[in-house]
Amino acid sequence: MGKVGAGGGSPAGLSALLAGAGLLVLCAPGSCGGGSCCPPRHPSAAPRWAPTPGGLPHQGPRGRAPAAPLPQLGRPLFAVAPGDRALSLERAPGTGAPVAVAPRSGRKRRSGEDLEKAERGEGTSRSPRGVLRDRGQQEPGTPERDPDKATRFRLEELKLTSTTFALTGDSAHNQAMVHWSGHNSSVILILTKLYDYNLGSITESSLWRSTDYGTTYEKLNDKVGLKTILSYLYVCPTNKRKIMLLTDPEIESSLLISSDEGATYQKYRLNFYIQSLLFHPKQEDWILAYSQDQKLYSSAEFGRRWQLIQEAVVPNRFYWSVMGSNKEPDLIHLEARTVDGHSQYLTCRMQNCTEANRNKPFPGYIDPDSLIVQDDYVFVQLTSGGRPHYYVSYRRNAFAQMKLPKYALPKDMHVISTDENQVFAAVQEWNQNDTYNLYISDTRGVYFTLALENVQSSRGPEGNVMIDLYEVAGIKGMFLANKKTDNQVKTFITYNKGRDWRLLQAPDTDLRGDPVHCLLPYCSLHLHLKVSENPYTSGIIASRDTAPSIIVASGNIGSELSDSDISMFVSSDAGNTWRQIFEEEHSVLYLDQGGVLVAMKHTSLPIRHLWLSFDEGRSWSKYSFTSIPLFVDGVLGEPGEETLIMTVFGHFSHRSEWQLVKVDYKSIFDRRCAEEDYRPWQLHSQGEACIMGAKRIYKKRKSERKCMQGKYAGAMESEPCVCTEADFDCDYGYERHSNGQCLPAFWFNPSSLSKDCSLGQSYLNSTGYRKVVSNNCTDGVREQYTAKPQKCPGKAPRGLRIVTADGKLTAEQGHNVTLMVQLEEGDVQRTLIQVDFGDGIAVSYVNLSSMEDGIKHVYHNVGIFRVTVQVDNSLGSDSAVLYLHVTCPLEHVHLSLPFVTTKNKEVNATAVLWPSQVGTLTYVWWYGNNTEPLITLEGSIAFKFTSEGMNTITVQVSAGNAILQDTKTIAVYEEFRSLRLSFSPNLDDYNPDIPEWRRDVSRVIKKALVEATGVPAQHILVAVLPGLPTAAELFVLPHQDPTGENKRSAEDLEQISELLIHKLNQNSVHFELKPGVQVLVHAAHLTAAPLVDLTPTHSGSAMLMLLSVVFVGLAVFVIYKFKRKIPGINVYAQMQNEKEREMVSRVSHPESRPYVPQTELRRPGQLIDEKVESQLIGSISIVAENQSTKEIPTYVNV
C-alpha cells in the first residue's frame, strides 16, 4: 500500500513496544554515516506510526523488540520517547565535535548572550503573534496581565546530585550505542565506534559496562577480543540479561553472546552476514535473522545455532506468530519471491520449514513488498486492472477484500493502527496529492468509514510518507491530527476515535500572563505532530501512559500551523486547555510517572542547566546538572516505574572524550507520596465527562506537594455511561449529514442483502449506525441504533456476474483459470447454478456456497470462449456472460521480407509466429520514414517504396501481456540482378545453420568475390540462405556516387553479372574457412526466381521436378534474349514465405529458434505446384531469412 507508510509517533505504542528494549541511536542530521546510524530495521521493530520500508506500510505491533539498531536522529540534542531506554550518539565527521542542530527555518538565531539571558528569564520575549518586546512591557490596548495564569520561573539556581565519567581513550569515536537494563538493574552498556567516512566502515570500537547506575564504567575490550570490531548491540526484549553483539562483517561475521548482562561473552562464528534481527515476543531464545543475500534464518538457542528457513525473502517482510491469533508459537509469516519475480505470502514452522510444509494462506501472488502481519490482522495488496486492491484476514481466517466507500478509488494506503480489534488506515484517494483521508474499520477490518478528511502528509528524508496524526498515550480513542482546509493546516483533536473533531483552544494568556486574543474558529492552537525519524526519541510532541492528562508539544497560535514563532505548550487536562511554557523549542522528559517534567533547550551551544516542573508545567525551577558547560549529544532516563536517574551524554569540547553525567533526582524529594497527597481528576472533553462511553476518574498528585510518586496508580474508578447518539458512528455505506443523521450514500443500496442470506435464515439489518469500537456505554439508545437480526426474505437472483479470480479476461492454454460467480441478491442456498465454459464442457452447482473458492477449469485450445452462467431459484433467474480469451505464450516472431526489391512495386511482409496459434493478436507495423505505425489484426501487409535506398521495417506483435518484435532492412532499387550460389560440399560439415554463422560467412564470400573479380564492393550483396545444403544469393546492385552521377545502367549490371559468372565458372572464387579447409564458390543459376532445393522429405514425382527445371531454363533464356529484367514483386512475398519455411533447418532450434516441420506448413505437392506456378510468371524471388527479434539480417552492406 504505497511505497512507504508512516505517521506521527505514538508514545503510548512506543512504550508498549519498547518496554525495556534498551537501544537508541543518535546520528548526524542529514547523513547516515553508516555503521549503526542508518541500518535497515524490521517493521516489527518500528513504533506505532513510524515509517516502515516499502510496500504496504504499517506501524509496529505492541510487544515487539527492535530487530536492528535504529536509523539516524533528525535532532541529535537528546531525548527519548517516554518509556524508551536506549540511546545512540554521533559526532560530526572529521572534527570529533558533537553535531549541532540548525535553528528551524523562519526563526531568528540568538546569540550566546541572548540564550543565557533567556535561561535566566531576562531579555526580550515574543507575543503569540511573534512580535518581540521587552519583558515587562505590555502591548497597548490590552487588558491587565494575570500573574496567576503566567508560567512561573524560579531564577534561583539549584544543584542536582550528579557524577561525571569520561570514556578515556575514545575521543576519536564518533558513534555510540547505549543500553540501560533498568527495572531494578544497575547495569548500563555503551558501545562506542569510530566510523571512517572516507572508508565507509567502522575502524575501531570499545565496549563499556557500568554496574552502579552509571557512576563508573569498565572497559571490556579484552573480554570480547582486543582486535574485535563491534558494529551493533542487541538486547533480548523478554530477558534483559541476554545481550548480543554483532561484529563488523567486513572483518569477520560473528556473534558475541552474554547471559549475565554483558559481564562475560561467548563468541560464535556465522556463515552468513546479518542485516537485521527479529526477536520472538514471548520466547527469549527464539530469533529470526535476515541476511544480506535475502535469506531468512532462525535460531532457537539465542543465536548459538542457526538454520535456513527460506531464500529470496522480501526485506522486512517476515514476522513471528501473534499470540492468540496463531495456535503455533513458532509459526513464521513471510513474503518470498518466486523464480520469475512474483511475491507470495507463505507460512511455516520454525523447525520444519520445508517446501512440503509451507502454506500459502493467500491464493495466488501478491504485490511485492505488501505483506503485513499485525495483531489479529494480516494485510496484502494485489493490483489488477491498474487499481490496487487490499485484502485482510482477521484472526487468520479467509482473506476478504477491504471495503472503502465505492468511489474512494485509493491510490495509496497506510495501515496506521490495529489496536482494540479495529483498523485505522490513512488512504490517499484519486483526487489527493499531499493529503490523506483517515478511515476506521469494523472489528473484522473489512468495512471502512470516513473519520477525517485531508490530513496533512509530508516526505521524510528517505522519501517515506509521514502522516500528521498522533495518538495520545494513556487515553484510548484520543488523537491529534493536522488537517488541510482552504490551503491552511490546522490541528484538530478527537476523544472518540474520529467520530467528532474540534480545533484546539489557544491559551488564554502567554508566557508572562498577558492576554492572548484568539477566537475560534479563526484562530486556534496548532501543534507539530511529527516525531523524530529515530523512533526512540521524543520528537516535538510527547505524552505518556502513566501521565494520561499531560501532553507537551511545540507549535504556534494563529490561523494555521507555521514553522516560525514556535513555542512550547503543555496541557495538564488532556488537551482541553493549554499553557505556554517556553518560547523556544525544548525537549521534555517525564520523570516519576509524569510527576516531574525535565526540559532541556535545543541549542548548539554548551549548557549546564535544565528546568524542572513539579506541577505539570505551571512553574519551573532552574537546576545545574554539571559545573562545566556540556555539548549535549543525548539523554537517557532510567527504565522502570520510578525513573529517577538520568544520564546525559556529551562533550566538554570538540576534541574531548565522551562525558557521561549521571543525574540522580531522588535527592530533590524528601519523602514518598501518601494517600492525602493525591486528588481526583476526571477526564473530560470540554466539560463532557463521558469519553468513549465511560466516566474515568484518575488520581493526580496535588501541585503543591513535592513528594515522590513511585508506582503508577492508574484510574481510581471507571463508570459506564448511558449510550447516546454520540457513541455511534455511521455504518458502512452511510454518511453523516449536517443534521447529524447517518443517511445512505448515493452509491449504496441499503436493501441489498448479504449473498450468504438464505430463506429461513436471518441477517443483521443495519440502522445506518454502528457503535464506536471499544466504546463502553450501555442501555440508552443502544438498542435503537444497533443492527437488528431480520429474517431473510425469498428473493429472485439479481446482479449476477462471472469474472476471473485475477480480474483478467485472458487465460493461458493448458493452465487452470479460476472463475468467480458473484450474486448481488438472491437465495444462495436454494439456487441452481449452471456454468457452460464454452468448450463443450458444462457443470452444475446446487448453491453458491459450494463455489466460494471459485471454479477451476483448463482450456486445451486457443480461442475466444463464451462462458455463460445461469442462476435459477423458485422466484426467478438471472444470467451472465464472460468472453474469455485463451492464449498460449508467444515465443518467437520473425519478419518474412525480401532482401532487395524494386521501386514503386508492392512488397509483401509477413510476420511468422511460433507457435502459430496463440490467440488474438495485434500487429503494429513501422516501415520507411513513417512516423505513425500501421495497426492490423492480420499478420501480413503490402506496401511500396517510392525512393531508392535502405529501408527498415519493424513489426511488433502483441499477445496478451507480451509484445515481441522483429526488424529487417530491405534495399530498394529500380533494377538489380540475382544469382544463386552453391559451394563445395565440405562447407556443409561446418554449417550450424544459425544466423551469426550465415552473417559471417556472407562477409567472407563477398570479400572473395571482390578479390577475384575486382568488382567494387558497393555492387555486391551476399546472403547465405537457411538450411542445408548451404546456398547463398548474390545480388548485383546499381550504385551512384554521392553527387548523383555515374549511376550504373542495366547494361552495366549485365556486364558485372557476366563477369561474376565467368569467374565463378572458372573456380576462381574460393575462401579458406579454417586452416586446411578451402571452399569453392559456384554459380548455380542466374535466375528471376532462385531454384527451390527439394529435400527427400518432399514427396513429388520426378516428372514435376524435371518440368520445373525446364521452366526455369526457359525463364533464363527469355531474360538473356531480351536483355530485360522482370521484377514481379506481386508474387514475390508469397514465394518468399514458402521458400523460407521450406529451408528452416533442424539444426537451428538449439539456438532458441523454433524448428518448424515442413509438413506443418505446406503439403509437398502443393509446395511444388506453387513453385512451378510462380516461376512461370517469371518473378524474381529472394528468400528472406527467418530472423529472431534480435537478429541482424544476414546480408552484407550495399
PDB file of N, CA and C in Angstrom, residues 652-683:
ATOM      1  N   PHE A 652      32.814  18.056  26.537  1.00  0.00           N
ATOM      2  CA  PHE A 652      33.182  19.369  27.051  1.00  0.00           C
ATOM      3  C   PHE A 652      33.765  20.242  25.943  1.00  0.00           C
ATOM      4  N   SER A 653      34.407  19.622  24.976  1.00  0.00           N
ATOM      5  CA  SER A 653      34.974  20.355  23.851  1.00  0.00           C
ATOM      6  C   SER A 653      34.871  19.479  22.613  1.00  0.00           C
ATOM      7  N   HIS A 654      35.237  20.052  21.487  1.00  0.00           N
ATOM      8  CA  HIS A 654      35.101  19.333  20.228  1.00  0.00           C
ATOM      9  C   HIS A 654      36.019  18.126  20.139  1.00  0.00           C
ATOM     10  N   ARG A 655      37.041  18.081  20.928  1.00  0.00           N
ATOM     11  CA  ARG A 655      38.025  17.012  20.833  1.00  0.00           C
ATOM     12  C   ARG A 655      38.062  16.129  22.070  1.00  0.00           C
ATOM     13  N   SER A 656      37.193  16.359  23.006  1.00  0.00           N
ATOM     14  CA  SER A 656      37.271  15.614  24.265  1.00  0.00           C
ATOM     15  C   SER A 656      36.590  14.260  24.159  1.00  0.00           C
ATOM     16  N   GLU A 657      36.807  13.428  25.201  1.00  0.00           N
ATOM     17  CA  GLU A 657      36.161  12.119  25.246  1.00  0.00           C
ATOM     18  C   GLU A 657      34.666  12.288  25.517  1.00  0.00           C
ATOM     19  N   TRP A 658      33.954  11.167  25.337  1.00  0.00           N
ATOM     20  CA  TRP A 658      32.547  11.156  25.733  1.00  0.00           C
ATOM     21  C   TRP A 658      32.475  11.392  27.236  1.00  0.00           C
ATOM     22  N   GLN A 659      31.598  12.307  27.641  1.00  0.00           N
ATOM     23  CA  GLN A 659      31.354  12.588  29.051  1.00  0.00           C
ATOM     24  C   GLN A 659      29.967  12.073  29.412  1.00  0.00           C
ATOM     25  N   LEU A 660      29.903  11.246  30.458  1.00  0.00           N
ATOM     26  CA  LEU A 660      28.630  10.670  30.896  1.00  0.00           C
ATOM     27  C   LEU A 660      28.285  11.265  32.252  1.00  0.00           C
ATOM     28  N   VAL A 661      27.250  12.081  32.282  1.00  0.00           N
ATOM     29  CA  VAL A 661      26.849  12.755  33.510  1.00  0.00           C
ATOM     30  C   VAL A 661      25.634  12.032  34.066  1.00  0.00           C
ATOM     31  N   LYS A 662      25.801  11.399  35.203  1.00  0.00           N
ATOM     32  CA  LYS A 662      24.703  10.721  35.888  1.00  0.00           C
ATOM     33  C   LYS A 662      24.010  11.712  36.811  1.00  0.00           C
ATOM     34  N   VAL A 663      22.713  11.909  36.599  1.00  0.00           N
ATOM     35  CA  VAL A 663      21.938  12.848  37.404  1.00  0.00           C
ATOM     36  C   VAL A 663      20.925  12.050  38.208  1.00  0.00           C
ATOM     37  N   ASP A 664      20.979  12.188  39.543  1.00  0.00           N
ATOM     38  CA  ASP A 664      20.073  11.460  40.443  1.00  0.00           C
ATOM     39  C   ASP A 664      19.078  12.450  41.026  1.00  0.00           C
ATOM     40  N   TYR A 665      17.805  12.257  40.690  1.00  0.00           N
ATOM     41  CA  TYR A 665      16.765  13.188  41.135  1.00  0.00           C
ATOM     42  C   TYR A 665      16.166  12.798  42.478  1.00  0.00           C
ATOM     43  N   LYS A 666      16.590  11.694  43.035  1.00  0.00           N
ATOM     44  CA  LYS A 666      15.985  11.255  44.287  1.00  0.00           C
ATOM     45  C   LYS A 666      16.212  12.256  45.403  1.00  0.00           C
ATOM     46  N   SER A 667      17.322  13.014  45.303  1.00  0.00           N
ATOM     47  CA  SER A 667      17.649  13.938  46.385  1.00  0.00           C
ATOM     48  C   SER A 667      16.696  15.124  46.460  1.00  0.00           C
ATOM     49  N   ILE A 668      15.944  15.389  45.391  1.00  0.00           N
ATOM     50  CA  ILE A 668      15.050  16.545  45.431  1.00  0.00           C
ATOM     51  C   ILE A 668      13.730  16.201  46.125  1.00  0.00           C
ATOM     52  N   PHE A 669      13.508  14.926  46.425  1.00  0.00           N
ATOM     53  CA  PHE A 669      12.316  14.514  47.165  1.00  0.00           C
ATOM     54  C   PHE A 669      12.717  14.181  48.598  1.00  0.00           C
ATOM     55  N   ASP A 670      11.891  14.572  49.523  1.00  0.00           N
ATOM     56  CA  ASP A 670      12.185  14.249  50.919  1.00  0.00           C
ATOM     57  C   ASP A 670      11.345  13.093  51.442  1.00  0.00           C
ATOM     58  N   ARG A 671      10.355  12.656  50.645  1.00  0.00           N
ATOM     59  CA  ARG A 671       9.514  11.552  51.099  1.00  0.00           C
ATOM     60  C   ARG A 671       8.729  10.980  49.921  1.00  0.00           C
ATOM     61  N   ARG A 672       8.114   9.828  50.140  1.00  0.00           N
ATOM     62  CA  ARG A 672       7.207   9.254  49.154  1.00  0.00           C
ATOM     63  C   ARG A 672       5.798   9.792  49.398  1.00  0.00           C
ATOM     64  N   CYS A 673       5.039   9.841  48.339  1.00  0.00           N
ATOM     65  CA  CYS A 673       3.688  10.377  48.430  1.00  0.00           C
ATOM     66  C   CYS A 673       2.783   9.433  49.227  1.00  0.00           C
ATOM     67  N   ALA A 674       1.893  10.029  49.998  1.00  0.00           N
ATOM     68  CA  ALA A 674       0.877   9.284  50.750  1.00  0.00           C
ATOM     69  C   ALA A 674      -0.487   9.551  50.112  1.00  0.00           C
ATOM     70  N   GLU A 675      -1.505   8.886  50.601  1.00  0.00           N
ATOM     71  CA  GLU A 675      -2.829   8.994  50.005  1.00  0.00           C
ATOM     72  C   GLU A 675      -3.336  10.422  50.023  1.00  0.00           C
ATOM     73  N   GLU A 676      -3.024  11.158  51.096  1.00  0.00           N
ATOM     74  CA  GLU A 676      -3.530  12.526  51.209  1.00  0.00           C
ATOM     75  C   GLU A 676      -2.835  13.498  50.252  1.00  0.00           C
ATOM     76  N   ASP A 677      -1.780  13.023  49.583  1.00  0.00           N
ATOM     77  CA  ASP A 677      -1.087  13.896  48.622  1.00  0.00           C
ATOM     78  C   ASP A 677      -1.745  13.885  47.246  1.00  0.00           C
ATOM     79  N   TYR A 678      -2.788  13.111  47.064  1.00  0.00           N
ATOM     80  CA  TYR A 678      -3.430  12.997  45.757  1.00  0.00           C
ATOM     81  C   TYR A 678      -4.828  13.612  45.782  1.00  0.00           C
ATOM     82  N   ARG A 679      -5.296  13.982  44.622  1.00  0.00           N
ATOM     83  CA  ARG A 679      -6.648  14.487  44.435  1.00  0.00           C
ATOM     84  C   ARG A 679      -7.260  13.788  43.228  1.00  0.00           C
ATOM     85  N   PRO A 680      -8.570  13.672  43.161  1.00  0.00           N
ATOM     86  CA  PRO A 680      -9.193  13.044  41.987  1.00  0.00           C
ATOM     87  C   PRO A 680      -9.245  14.026  40.811  1.00  0.00           C
ATOM     88  N   TRP A 681      -9.120  13.484  39.620  1.00  0.00           N
ATOM     89  CA  TRP A 681      -9.268  14.292  38.395  1.00  0.00           C
ATOM     90  C   TRP A 681     -10.063  13.482  37.391  1.00  0.00           C
ATOM     91  N   GLN A 682     -11.106  14.129  36.858  1.00  0.00           N
ATOM     92  CA  GLN A 682     -11.992  13.441  35.917  1.00  0.00           C
ATOM     93  C   GLN A 682     -11.644  13.821  34.491  1.00  0.00           C
ATOM     94  N   LEU A 683     -11.468  12.802  33.660  1.00  0.00           N
ATOM     95  CA  LEU A 683     -11.231  13.027  32.245  1.00  0.00           C
ATOM     96  C   LEU A 683     -12.497  13.586  31.614  1.00  0.00           C
TER      97      LEU A 683
END
